[in-house]
mmCIF file of C-alpha atoms and ligand atoms in Angstrom:
data_model
loop_
_atom_site.group_PDB
_atom_site.id
_atom_site.type_symbol
_atom_site.label_atom_id
_atom_site.label_comp_id
_atom_site.label_asym_id
_atom_site.label_seq_id
_atom_site.Cartn_x
_atom_site.Cartn_y
_atom_site.Cartn_z
ATOM 1 C CA MET C 1 -20.228 0.186 -17.342
ATOM 2 C CA ARG C 2 -19.622 -0.815 -13.696
ATOM 3 C CA ALA C 3 -16.485 -2.142 -12.040
ATOM 4 C CA GLY C 4 -16.703 -5.489 -10.194
ATOM 5 C CA ILE C 5 -14.591 -7.655 -8.045
ATOM 6 C CA THR C 6 -13.518 -10.789 -9.980
ATOM 7 C CA GLY C 7 -11.168 -12.291 -7.255
ATOM 8 C CA THR C 8 -10.461 -12.049 -3.571
ATOM 9 C CA GLY C 9 -7.572 -13.360 -1.423
ATOM 10 C CA SER C 10 -6.304 -13.107 1.936
ATOM 11 C CA PHE C 11 -3.341 -13.966 4.090
ATOM 12 C CA VAL C 12 -2.575 -13.697 7.949
ATOM 13 C CA PRO C 13 0.667 -14.584 9.687
ATOM 14 C CA GLU C 14 0.770 -18.133 11.550
ATOM 15 C CA LYS C 15 1.678 -16.556 14.975
ATOM 16 C CA VAL C 16 -1.264 -16.384 17.249
ATOM 17 C CA LEU C 17 -1.329 -14.020 20.276
ATOM 18 C CA THR C 18 -4.248 -14.770 22.616
ATOM 19 C CA ASN C 19 -5.750 -12.454 25.104
ATOM 20 C CA HIS C 20 -4.332 -14.842 27.763
ATOM 21 C CA ASP C 21 -0.779 -14.044 26.463
ATOM 22 C CA ILE C 22 -1.753 -10.345 26.726
ATOM 23 C CA GLU C 23 -2.669 -10.833 30.258
ATOM 24 C CA LYS C 24 1.002 -11.646 30.933
ATOM 25 C CA MET C 25 2.146 -8.399 29.336
ATOM 26 C CA VAL C 26 -0.307 -5.715 30.765
ATOM 27 C CA ASP C 27 -2.914 -5.425 33.526
ATOM 28 C CA THR C 28 -5.937 -6.801 31.528
ATOM 29 C CA SER C 29 -8.007 -9.961 31.335
ATOM 30 C CA ASP C 30 -9.462 -12.174 28.708
ATOM 31 C CA GLU C 31 -12.958 -11.453 30.181
ATOM 32 C CA TRP C 32 -12.563 -7.735 29.817
ATOM 33 C CA ILE C 33 -11.163 -8.009 26.275
ATOM 34 C CA ILE C 34 -14.062 -10.297 25.074
ATOM 35 C CA GLU C 35 -16.813 -8.331 26.860
ATOM 36 C CA ARG C 36 -15.620 -4.752 25.417
ATOM 37 C CA THR C 37 -14.307 -5.741 22.108
ATOM 38 C CA GLY C 38 -15.323 -9.525 21.103
ATOM 39 C CA ILE C 39 -11.608 -10.160 20.379
ATOM 40 C CA ARG C 40 -10.124 -13.400 21.547
ATOM 41 C CA GLU C 41 -6.810 -13.584 19.623
ATOM 42 C CA ARG C 42 -4.962 -11.744 16.900
ATOM 43 C CA ARG C 43 -2.111 -12.721 14.462
ATOM 44 C CA ILE C 44 1.318 -11.252 14.607
ATOM 45 C CA ALA C 45 3.944 -11.063 11.838
ATOM 46 C CA GLU C 46 7.416 -12.501 12.691
ATOM 47 C CA ASP C 47 10.517 -10.300 12.563
ATOM 48 C CA GLY C 48 11.630 -9.777 9.031
ATOM 49 C CA ILE C 49 8.188 -10.351 7.660
ATOM 50 C CA ASN C 50 6.922 -6.838 6.141
ATOM 51 C CA THR C 51 3.732 -5.513 5.237
ATOM 52 C CA SER C 52 4.509 -6.059 1.566
ATOM 53 C CA ASP C 53 5.198 -9.866 2.198
ATOM 54 C CA LEU C 54 1.661 -10.191 3.677
ATOM 55 C CA ALA C 55 0.204 -8.227 0.715
ATOM 56 C CA VAL C 56 1.832 -10.295 -1.937
ATOM 57 C CA GLU C 57 0.552 -13.573 -0.328
ATOM 58 C CA ALA C 58 -3.003 -12.049 -0.412
ATOM 59 C CA ALA C 59 -2.495 -10.721 -3.885
ATOM 60 C CA LYS C 60 -1.350 -14.111 -5.351
ATOM 61 C CA ARG C 61 -4.580 -15.822 -4.059
ATOM 62 C CA ALA C 62 -6.738 -13.064 -5.474
ATOM 63 C CA LEU C 63 -5.089 -13.179 -8.752
ATOM 64 C CA ASP C 64 -5.428 -17.076 -8.769
ATOM 65 C CA ARG C 65 -9.222 -16.608 -8.217
ATOM 66 C CA ALA C 66 -9.569 -13.877 -10.807
ATOM 67 C CA CYS C 67 -7.672 -16.428 -13.379
ATOM 68 C CA LEU C 68 -5.071 -13.624 -14.047
ATOM 69 C CA ARG C 69 -1.406 -13.418 -13.943
ATOM 70 C CA ALA C 70 0.575 -10.460 -12.257
ATOM 71 C CA ARG C 71 1.584 -9.339 -15.586
ATOM 72 C CA ASP C 72 -1.983 -8.732 -16.643
ATOM 73 C CA ILE C 73 -2.521 -6.089 -13.864
ATOM 74 C CA ASP C 74 -2.027 -2.356 -14.933
ATOM 75 C CA LEU C 75 -2.677 -0.780 -11.452
ATOM 76 C CA ILE C 76 -1.533 -1.849 -7.920
ATOM 77 C CA ILE C 77 -3.137 0.076 -4.917
ATOM 78 C CA VAL C 78 -1.993 -0.668 -1.379
ATOM 79 C CA ALA C 79 -4.062 0.731 1.524
ATOM 80 C CA THR C 80 -1.814 0.696 4.566
ATOM 81 C CA VAL C 81 -0.759 2.867 7.568
ATOM 82 C CA THR C 82 2.291 0.503 8.323
ATOM 83 C CA GLY C 83 4.100 0.513 4.980
ATOM 84 C CA ASP C 84 7.518 -1.174 4.844
ATOM 85 C CA MET C 85 9.246 2.202 4.646
ATOM 86 C CA PRO C 86 8.246 5.954 4.560
ATOM 87 C CA LEU C 87 9.722 5.833 0.836
ATOM 88 C CA PRO C 88 9.094 4.130 -1.509
ATOM 89 C CA SER C 89 5.400 3.026 -1.168
ATOM 90 C CA THR C 90 4.728 -0.431 -0.215
ATOM 91 C CA ALA C 91 2.847 -0.883 -3.547
ATOM 92 C CA CYS C 92 6.339 -0.592 -5.284
ATOM 93 C CA PHE C 93 7.634 -3.499 -3.170
ATOM 94 C CA VAL C 94 4.452 -5.487 -3.994
ATOM 95 C CA GLN C 95 4.941 -4.646 -7.803
ATOM 96 C CA LYS C 96 8.478 -5.930 -7.628
ATOM 97 C CA LYS C 97 7.747 -9.055 -5.771
ATOM 98 C CA LEU C 98 4.883 -9.874 -7.950
ATOM 99 C CA LYS C 99 6.802 -9.134 -11.214
ATOM 100 C CA ALA C 100 3.912 -7.155 -12.220
ATOM 101 C CA LYS C 101 5.980 -5.121 -14.793
ATOM 102 C CA LYS C 102 3.006 -3.372 -16.565
ATOM 103 C CA ALA C 103 1.374 -2.065 -13.255
ATOM 104 C CA ALA C 104 1.810 1.392 -11.880
ATOM 105 C CA ALA C 105 1.620 1.286 -8.106
ATOM 106 C CA PHE C 106 0.955 3.684 -5.207
ATOM 107 C CA ASP C 107 -0.165 3.578 -1.684
ATOM 108 C CA ILE C 108 -3.021 5.310 -0.029
ATOM 109 C CA ASN C 109 -3.515 6.167 3.564
ATOM 110 C CA ALA C 110 -7.200 6.358 4.941
ATOM 111 C CA ALA C 111 -6.307 4.110 8.069
ATOM 112 C CA CYS C 112 -8.903 1.598 8.713
ATOM 113 C CA SER C 113 -10.981 2.955 5.944
ATOM 114 C CA GLY C 114 -8.167 2.474 3.380
ATOM 115 C CA PHE C 115 -9.643 -0.576 1.672
ATOM 116 C CA THR C 116 -12.901 1.151 0.876
ATOM 117 C CA PHE C 117 -11.218 4.413 -0.056
ATOM 118 C CA GLY C 118 -9.011 2.345 -2.334
ATOM 119 C CA LEU C 119 -12.006 0.624 -3.786
ATOM 120 C CA SER C 120 -13.513 4.093 -4.768
ATOM 121 C CA VAL C 121 -10.197 4.923 -6.633
ATOM 122 C CA ALA C 122 -10.208 1.375 -8.429
ATOM 123 C CA ASN C 123 -13.867 2.070 -9.307
ATOM 124 C CA ALA C 124 -13.103 5.387 -10.861
ATOM 125 C CA TYR C 125 -9.998 4.055 -12.684
ATOM 126 C CA ILE C 126 -12.210 1.275 -14.278
ATOM 127 C CA LYS C 127 -15.242 3.401 -15.065
ATOM 128 C CA SER C 128 -13.007 6.077 -16.608
ATOM 129 C CA CYS C 129 -11.255 3.372 -18.709
ATOM 130 C CA MET C 130 -8.062 4.486 -17.151
ATOM 131 C CA ALA C 131 -7.186 1.055 -16.116
ATOM 132 C CA LYS C 132 -8.678 -2.411 -17.023
ATOM 133 C CA ARG C 133 -7.365 -4.644 -14.280
ATOM 134 C CA VAL C 134 -6.765 -3.138 -10.872
ATOM 135 C CA LEU C 135 -5.247 -5.054 -7.961
ATOM 136 C CA LEU C 136 -6.325 -3.560 -4.556
ATOM 137 C CA ILE C 137 -4.766 -4.791 -1.372
ATOM 138 C CA GLY C 138 -5.410 -3.647 2.246
ATOM 139 C CA ALA C 139 -2.125 -4.923 4.283
ATOM 140 C CA GLU C 140 -1.073 -4.007 7.821
ATOM 141 C CA THR C 141 1.588 -5.014 10.429
ATOM 142 C CA LEU C 142 -0.093 -2.920 13.236
ATOM 143 C CA SER C 143 1.922 -4.987 15.743
ATOM 144 C CA ARG C 144 4.996 -2.718 14.779
ATOM 145 C CA ILE C 145 3.167 0.460 15.782
ATOM 146 C CA THR C 146 1.435 -1.153 18.902
ATOM 147 C CA ASP C 147 2.447 0.210 22.262
ATOM 148 C CA TRP C 148 2.815 -3.129 24.090
ATOM 149 C CA GLU C 149 2.635 -1.244 27.428
ATOM 150 C CA ASP C 150 -0.612 0.427 26.709
ATOM 151 C CA ARG C 151 -3.512 -1.769 27.623
ATOM 152 C CA SER C 152 -6.062 0.534 25.999
ATOM 153 C CA THR C 153 -4.797 -0.133 22.397
ATOM 154 C CA CYS C 154 -2.552 -3.308 22.539
ATOM 155 C CA VAL C 155 -5.552 -5.536 23.134
ATOM 156 C CA LEU C 156 -7.216 -4.281 19.813
ATOM 157 C CA LEU C 157 -4.768 -4.630 16.894
ATOM 158 C CA GLY C 158 -3.553 -7.464 14.770
ATOM 159 C CA ASP C 159 -1.634 -8.018 11.513
ATOM 160 C CA GLY C 160 -2.998 -9.407 8.092
ATOM 161 C CA ALA C 161 -3.755 -8.735 4.499
ATOM 162 C CA GLY C 162 -6.573 -8.962 1.938
ATOM 163 C CA ALA C 163 -6.732 -8.296 -1.680
ATOM 164 C CA VAL C 164 -9.216 -7.977 -4.618
ATOM 165 C CA VAL C 165 -8.941 -7.793 -8.349
ATOM 166 C CA VAL C 166 -11.407 -5.213 -9.782
ATOM 167 C CA GLU C 167 -12.313 -5.343 -13.457
ATOM 168 C CA PRO C 168 -15.151 -3.992 -15.765
ATOM 169 C CA SER C 169 -18.287 -6.119 -15.345
ATOM 170 C CA ASP C 170 -20.673 -6.731 -18.158
ATOM 171 C CA ASN C 171 -24.127 -6.534 -16.679
ATOM 172 C CA ASP C 172 -25.757 -4.857 -13.626
ATOM 173 C CA SER C 173 -23.415 -6.618 -11.140
ATOM 174 C CA GLY C 174 -20.465 -4.818 -9.627
ATOM 175 C CA ILE C 175 -19.979 -1.721 -7.461
ATOM 176 C CA TRP C 176 -23.286 0.238 -7.196
ATOM 177 C CA SER C 177 -22.021 2.969 -4.975
ATOM 178 C CA VAL C 178 -18.927 3.670 -2.775
ATOM 179 C CA ASP C 179 -19.212 6.684 -0.572
ATOM 180 C CA ILE C 180 -16.274 7.931 1.255
ATOM 181 C CA PHE C 181 -16.162 10.686 4.204
ATOM 182 C CA THR C 182 -13.555 12.406 6.187
ATOM 183 C CA ASP C 183 -13.510 14.823 9.180
ATOM 184 C CA GLY C 184 -10.033 15.989 9.712
ATOM 185 C CA SER C 185 -10.903 18.321 12.612
ATOM 186 C CA ILE C 186 -11.059 15.215 14.866
ATOM 187 C CA TRP C 187 -7.645 13.714 13.699
ATOM 188 C CA ASN C 188 -6.396 13.685 17.272
ATOM 189 C CA LEU C 189 -8.855 10.970 18.485
ATOM 190 C CA LEU C 190 -6.593 8.397 16.548
ATOM 191 C CA ASN C 191 -3.069 8.943 15.379
ATOM 192 C CA VAL C 192 0.725 8.035 15.305
ATOM 193 C CA PRO C 193 2.201 11.497 16.299
ATOM 194 C CA ALA C 194 5.927 10.837 15.397
ATOM 195 C CA GLY C 195 7.770 9.877 12.199
ATOM 196 C CA GLY C 196 6.625 12.465 9.883
ATOM 197 C CA SER C 197 7.526 16.019 9.368
ATOM 198 C CA ALA C 198 5.678 17.265 12.452
ATOM 199 C CA PHE C 199 7.858 15.140 14.742
ATOM 200 C CA PRO C 200 10.664 13.570 12.883
ATOM 201 C CA ALA C 201 12.361 10.565 14.597
ATOM 202 C CA SER C 202 14.489 11.595 17.388
ATOM 203 C CA GLU C 203 15.693 10.411 20.703
ATOM 204 C CA GLU C 204 13.076 12.502 22.330
ATOM 205 C CA THR C 205 10.069 10.954 20.236
ATOM 206 C CA VAL C 206 11.445 7.406 21.012
ATOM 207 C CA LYS C 207 11.647 8.073 24.591
ATOM 208 C CA ASN C 208 8.154 9.532 24.676
ATOM 209 C CA ARG C 209 6.735 6.520 22.815
ATOM 210 C CA MET C 210 5.399 8.915 20.012
ATOM 211 C CA HIS C 211 5.854 6.339 17.267
ATOM 212 C CA PHE C 212 2.989 4.166 18.558
ATOM 213 C CA LEU C 213 -0.658 4.292 17.757
ATOM 214 C CA LYS C 214 -2.745 6.470 20.382
ATOM 215 C CA MET C 215 -6.402 6.223 20.478
ATOM 216 C CA LYS C 216 -9.111 7.894 22.519
ATOM 217 C CA GLY C 217 -11.247 4.799 22.323
ATOM 218 C CA ASN C 218 -14.449 5.848 24.066
ATOM 219 C CA GLU C 219 -14.953 8.893 22.090
ATOM 220 C CA THR C 220 -13.986 7.273 18.760
ATOM 221 C CA PHE C 221 -16.410 4.329 19.633
ATOM 222 C CA LYS C 222 -19.446 6.678 19.965
ATOM 223 C CA ILE C 223 -18.703 8.728 16.689
ATOM 224 C CA ALA C 224 -18.021 5.302 14.844
ATOM 225 C CA VAL C 225 -21.603 4.068 15.902
ATOM 226 C CA ARG C 226 -23.340 7.355 14.978
ATOM 227 C CA THR C 227 -21.508 7.916 11.630
ATOM 228 C CA LEU C 228 -21.813 4.288 10.307
ATOM 229 C CA GLU C 229 -25.427 4.008 11.064
ATOM 230 C CA LYS C 230 -26.125 7.070 9.005
ATOM 231 C CA ALA C 231 -23.685 5.941 6.098
ATOM 232 C CA VAL C 232 -25.292 2.539 5.639
ATOM 233 C CA VAL C 233 -28.766 3.980 5.809
ATOM 234 C CA ASP C 234 -27.869 6.536 3.089
ATOM 235 C CA THR C 235 -26.206 4.031 0.844
ATOM 236 C CA LEU C 236 -29.338 1.765 0.864
ATOM 237 C CA LYS C 237 -31.676 5.031 0.233
ATOM 238 C CA LYS C 238 -29.386 6.081 -2.527
ATOM 239 C CA ASN C 239 -29.512 2.798 -4.380
ATOM 240 C CA ARG C 240 -33.328 2.406 -3.619
ATOM 241 C CA ILE C 241 -32.951 -1.034 -1.897
ATOM 242 C CA SER C 242 -33.943 -1.944 1.592
ATOM 243 C CA ALA C 243 -31.849 -3.766 4.224
ATOM 244 C CA SER C 244 -33.737 -6.925 3.800
ATOM 245 C CA ASP C 245 -32.459 -7.080 0.026
ATOM 246 C CA VAL C 246 -28.878 -7.054 1.521
ATOM 247 C CA SER C 247 -27.441 -10.695 1.757
ATOM 248 C CA LEU C 248 -24.364 -9.808 3.753
ATOM 249 C CA LEU C 249 -22.918 -7.093 5.748
ATOM 250 C CA VAL C 250 -19.136 -7.092 5.699
ATOM 251 C CA PRO C 251 -18.083 -4.448 8.266
ATOM 252 C CA HIS C 252 -14.675 -3.112 9.157
ATOM 253 C CA GLN C 253 -13.647 -5.396 12.226
ATOM 254 C CA ALA C 254 -12.774 -3.002 15.112
ATOM 255 C CA ASN C 255 -15.149 -3.916 17.732
ATOM 256 C CA LEU C 256 -18.086 -6.486 17.954
ATOM 257 C CA ARG C 257 -20.173 -3.938 19.668
ATOM 258 C CA ILE C 258 -19.814 -1.297 16.847
ATOM 259 C CA ILE C 259 -20.693 -4.146 14.228
ATOM 260 C CA GLN C 260 -23.655 -5.174 16.366
ATOM 261 C CA ALA C 261 -24.863 -1.662 16.623
ATOM 262 C CA THR C 262 -24.809 -1.158 12.785
ATOM 263 C CA ALA C 263 -26.543 -4.636 12.165
ATOM 264 C CA LYS C 264 -29.302 -3.545 14.715
ATOM 265 C CA ARG C 265 -29.966 -0.202 13.060
ATOM 266 C CA LEU C 266 -30.350 -2.082 9.820
ATOM 267 C CA ASN C 267 -32.613 -4.649 11.525
ATOM 268 C CA MET C 268 -30.262 -7.333 10.222
ATOM 269 C CA ASN C 269 -29.762 -10.732 11.992
ATOM 270 C CA MET C 270 -26.023 -11.252 12.915
ATOM 271 C CA ASP C 271 -26.211 -14.389 10.922
ATOM 272 C CA LYS C 272 -26.103 -12.047 7.738
ATOM 273 C CA VAL C 273 -22.988 -10.152 9.153
ATOM 274 C CA VAL C 274 -19.402 -11.324 8.584
ATOM 275 C CA VAL C 275 -17.542 -11.338 12.082
ATOM 276 C CA ASN C 276 -13.863 -12.410 12.304
ATOM 277 C CA VAL C 277 -12.725 -9.649 14.835
ATOM 278 C CA ASP C 278 -12.659 -12.515 17.510
ATOM 279 C CA ARG C 279 -9.862 -14.366 15.487
ATOM 280 C CA TYR C 280 -7.819 -11.330 14.086
ATOM 281 C CA GLY C 281 -8.568 -8.143 16.193
ATOM 282 C CA ASN C 282 -8.582 -4.874 14.051
ATOM 283 C CA THR C 283 -6.312 -5.130 11.253
ATOM 284 C CA SER C 284 -7.155 -1.690 9.939
ATOM 285 C CA ALA C 285 -7.077 -1.582 6.035
ATOM 286 C CA ALA C 286 -6.839 -5.316 5.888
ATOM 287 C CA SER C 287 -10.033 -6.248 7.796
ATOM 288 C CA ILE C 288 -12.594 -5.840 5.035
ATOM 289 C CA PRO C 289 -10.906 -7.634 2.304
ATOM 290 C CA ILE C 290 -10.003 -10.435 4.829
ATOM 291 C CA ALA C 291 -13.583 -10.772 5.856
ATOM 292 C CA LEU C 292 -14.866 -10.517 2.260
ATOM 293 C CA ASP C 293 -12.479 -13.275 1.011
ATOM 294 C CA GLU C 294 -13.364 -15.580 4.083
ATOM 295 C CA ALA C 295 -17.118 -15.213 3.355
ATOM 296 C CA CYS C 296 -16.389 -16.014 -0.296
ATOM 297 C CA ARG C 297 -14.496 -19.041 0.582
ATOM 298 C CA GLN C 298 -17.192 -20.223 2.933
ATOM 299 C CA GLY C 299 -19.696 -19.973 0.166
ATOM 300 C CA ARG C 300 -21.658 -17.207 1.872
ATOM 301 C CA ILE C 301 -21.730 -14.975 -1.293
ATOM 302 C CA ARG C 302 -23.507 -16.101 -4.495
ATOM 303 C CA LYS C 303 -23.839 -14.328 -7.696
ATOM 304 C CA GLY C 304 -26.639 -11.627 -7.603
ATOM 305 C CA ASP C 305 -26.194 -10.986 -3.871
ATOM 306 C CA PHE C 306 -26.111 -7.489 -2.552
ATOM 307 C CA ILE C 307 -23.116 -7.056 -0.227
ATOM 308 C CA LEU C 308 -22.841 -3.984 2.023
ATOM 309 C CA LEU C 309 -19.371 -2.757 3.201
ATOM 310 C CA GLU C 310 -18.744 -0.216 5.797
ATOM 311 C CA SER C 311 -15.588 1.125 7.447
ATOM 312 C CA PHE C 312 -14.526 3.629 10.206
ATOM 313 C CA GLY C 313 -11.004 4.695 11.148
ATOM 314 C CA GLY C 314 -8.388 7.318 11.771
ATOM 315 C CA GLY C 315 -8.637 10.643 10.039
ATOM 316 C CA LEU C 316 -11.351 10.362 10.917
ATOM 317 C CA THR C 317 -12.520 8.591 7.907
ATOM 318 C CA TRP C 318 -15.649 6.436 7.077
ATOM 319 C CA SER C 319 -17.401 4.847 4.147
ATOM 320 C CA SER C 320 -20.042 2.733 2.924
ATOM 321 C CA ALA C 321 -20.267 0.664 -0.222
ATOM 322 C CA LEU C 322 -22.816 -1.434 -2.019
ATOM 323 C CA ILE C 323 -21.791 -4.232 -4.364
ATOM 324 C CA LYS C 324 -23.949 -6.650 -6.474
ATOM 325 C CA TRP C 325 -21.967 -9.882 -6.730
HETATM 326 N N1 COA H 401 -8.113 -4.133 30.075
HETATM 327 C C1 COA H 401 -8.707 -3.764 31.170
HETATM 328 N N2 COA H 401 -9.333 -2.587 31.509
HETATM 329 C C2 COA H 401 -9.054 -1.624 30.480
HETATM 330 C C3 COA H 401 -8.355 -1.954 29.264
HETATM 331 C C4 COA H 401 -7.819 -3.250 29.146
HETATM 332 N N3 COA H 401 -7.285 -3.625 28.053
HETATM 333 N N4 COA H 401 -8.336 -0.776 28.506
HETATM 334 C C5 COA H 401 -9.056 0.158 29.209
HETATM 335 N N5 COA H 401 -9.483 -0.252 30.358
HETATM 336 C C6 COA H 401 -10.113 0.342 31.430
HETATM 337 C C7 COA H 401 -10.026 1.918 31.348
HETATM 338 O O1 COA H 401 -8.853 2.168 32.124
HETATM 339 C C8 COA H 401 -11.131 2.475 32.118
HETATM 340 O O2 COA H 401 -10.984 2.262 33.488
HETATM 341 P P1 COA H 401 -11.543 3.408 34.486
HETATM 342 O O3 COA H 401 -12.964 3.488 34.327
HETATM 343 O O4 COA H 401 -10.902 2.977 35.791
HETATM 344 O O5 COA H 401 -10.914 4.698 33.993
HETATM 345 C C9 COA H 401 -12.313 1.328 31.794
HETATM 346 O O6 COA H 401 -11.534 0.106 31.189
HETATM 347 C C10 COA H 401 -13.175 1.833 30.679
HETATM 348 O O7 COA H 401 -12.516 2.265 29.587
HETATM 349 P P2 COA H 401 -13.120 2.878 28.278
HETATM 350 O O8 COA H 401 -11.937 3.305 27.325
HETATM 351 O O9 COA H 401 -14.186 3.738 28.496
HETATM 352 O O10 COA H 401 -13.740 1.527 27.610
HETATM 353 P P3 COA H 401 -14.726 1.231 26.494
HETATM 354 O O11 COA H 401 -15.891 0.513 26.866
HETATM 355 O O12 COA H 401 -14.955 2.393 25.670
HETATM 356 O O13 COA H 401 -13.837 0.252 25.633
HETATM 357 C C11 COA H 401 -12.425 0.154 23.590
HETATM 358 C C12 COA H 401 -12.593 0.513 25.156
HETATM 359 C C13 COA H 401 -11.055 0.714 23.072
HETATM 360 C C14 COA H 401 -12.555 -1.244 23.602
HETATM 361 C C15 COA H 401 -13.578 0.963 22.850
HETATM 362 O O14 COA H 401 -13.691 2.387 23.319
HETATM 363 C C16 COA H 401 -13.510 0.885 21.368
HETATM 364 O O15 COA H 401 -13.623 -0.171 20.726
HETATM 365 N N6 COA H 401 -13.162 2.159 20.724
HETATM 366 C C17 COA H 401 -13.266 2.176 19.203
HETATM 367 C C18 COA H 401 -12.269 1.364 18.565
HETATM 368 C C19 COA H 401 -12.572 1.894 17.133
HETATM 369 O O16 COA H 401 -13.580 1.817 16.585
HETATM 370 N N7 COA H 401 -11.495 2.560 16.542
HETATM 371 C C20 COA H 401 -11.585 3.170 15.250
HETATM 372 C C21 COA H 401 -11.412 2.326 14.248
HETATM 373 S S1 COA H 401 -10.070 1.565 14.018
#
């Protein structure tokens, strides 16, 4: 038995922050940001809107498309690095707001790879019959951990949420493989230093801006390109299909140049690649499910299509997954 995606949904806040808006905040330019990243604008959650609020809106849409009610769900997984609070998990708030009384709920943290790591968990729960209907959500309010004085990171990030419903599938459609990888020895390339047990919140950590995301962008970029190329090629080999059999590549949306490099390695035309980094920037765990949902709604995914997902993020973590729709 395979696990398959039976519904997708996404939600982004209304407020748009353009590159021109950021030009007024730090020493940068619209041209630089577009040329180096492909990003033109990103969405920002208004004060008082939490990660769980974005998650709930995306989840409701995914449930509608799967023709399910919240009370049908037996497991909720939220992938996020910007939970509402350190405790309880954001998944608990989502469970409460959806009134999904039957569902157990927990968060996972695999940074930008959170959605695909979560997909591997959902897949395992369904295949082992430990759950029948899993709601998997990637949701982030990265604007809350963005240092708006650091031009090397603030141009990259945005807020949003995407969700999928995962259920048993009755034929050869569904998740064919989902492979996840980690190299904790290079955690220092991308992190939020304070707020945990290493550096609990203090006057000092606030003064030193340690609650904001830090990234060594250039080194991360090179590793991302190298590892993703290998991961997607290995996935195709393992499933004995070629890149030309893949109808759509749905990559994590961090940087258009990273996306293009993976597509080039696979000899895939960019018209077979979902790109929305120009409109949302990097929304971490939310980026793949938002892209997947948009592709579904645009009619770019048909039954029987092979869809390839790939992600890369803090940890470092990376992944590749193949789904037959
Ligand atoms: N506007 C203008 N100049 C900027 C800038 C900005 N917003 N941010 C950095 N620069 C400058 C740097 O200061 C540097 O100047 P210098 O040469 O005078 O020192 C120059 O631009 C080049 O910086 P560099 O970091 O080498 O640029 P880059 O081509 O690597 O692009 C990123 C930077 C962040 C866009 C790119 O490295 C990236 O996308 N990294 C990976 C992101 C990622 O995948 N993250 C993990 C997954 S979430």
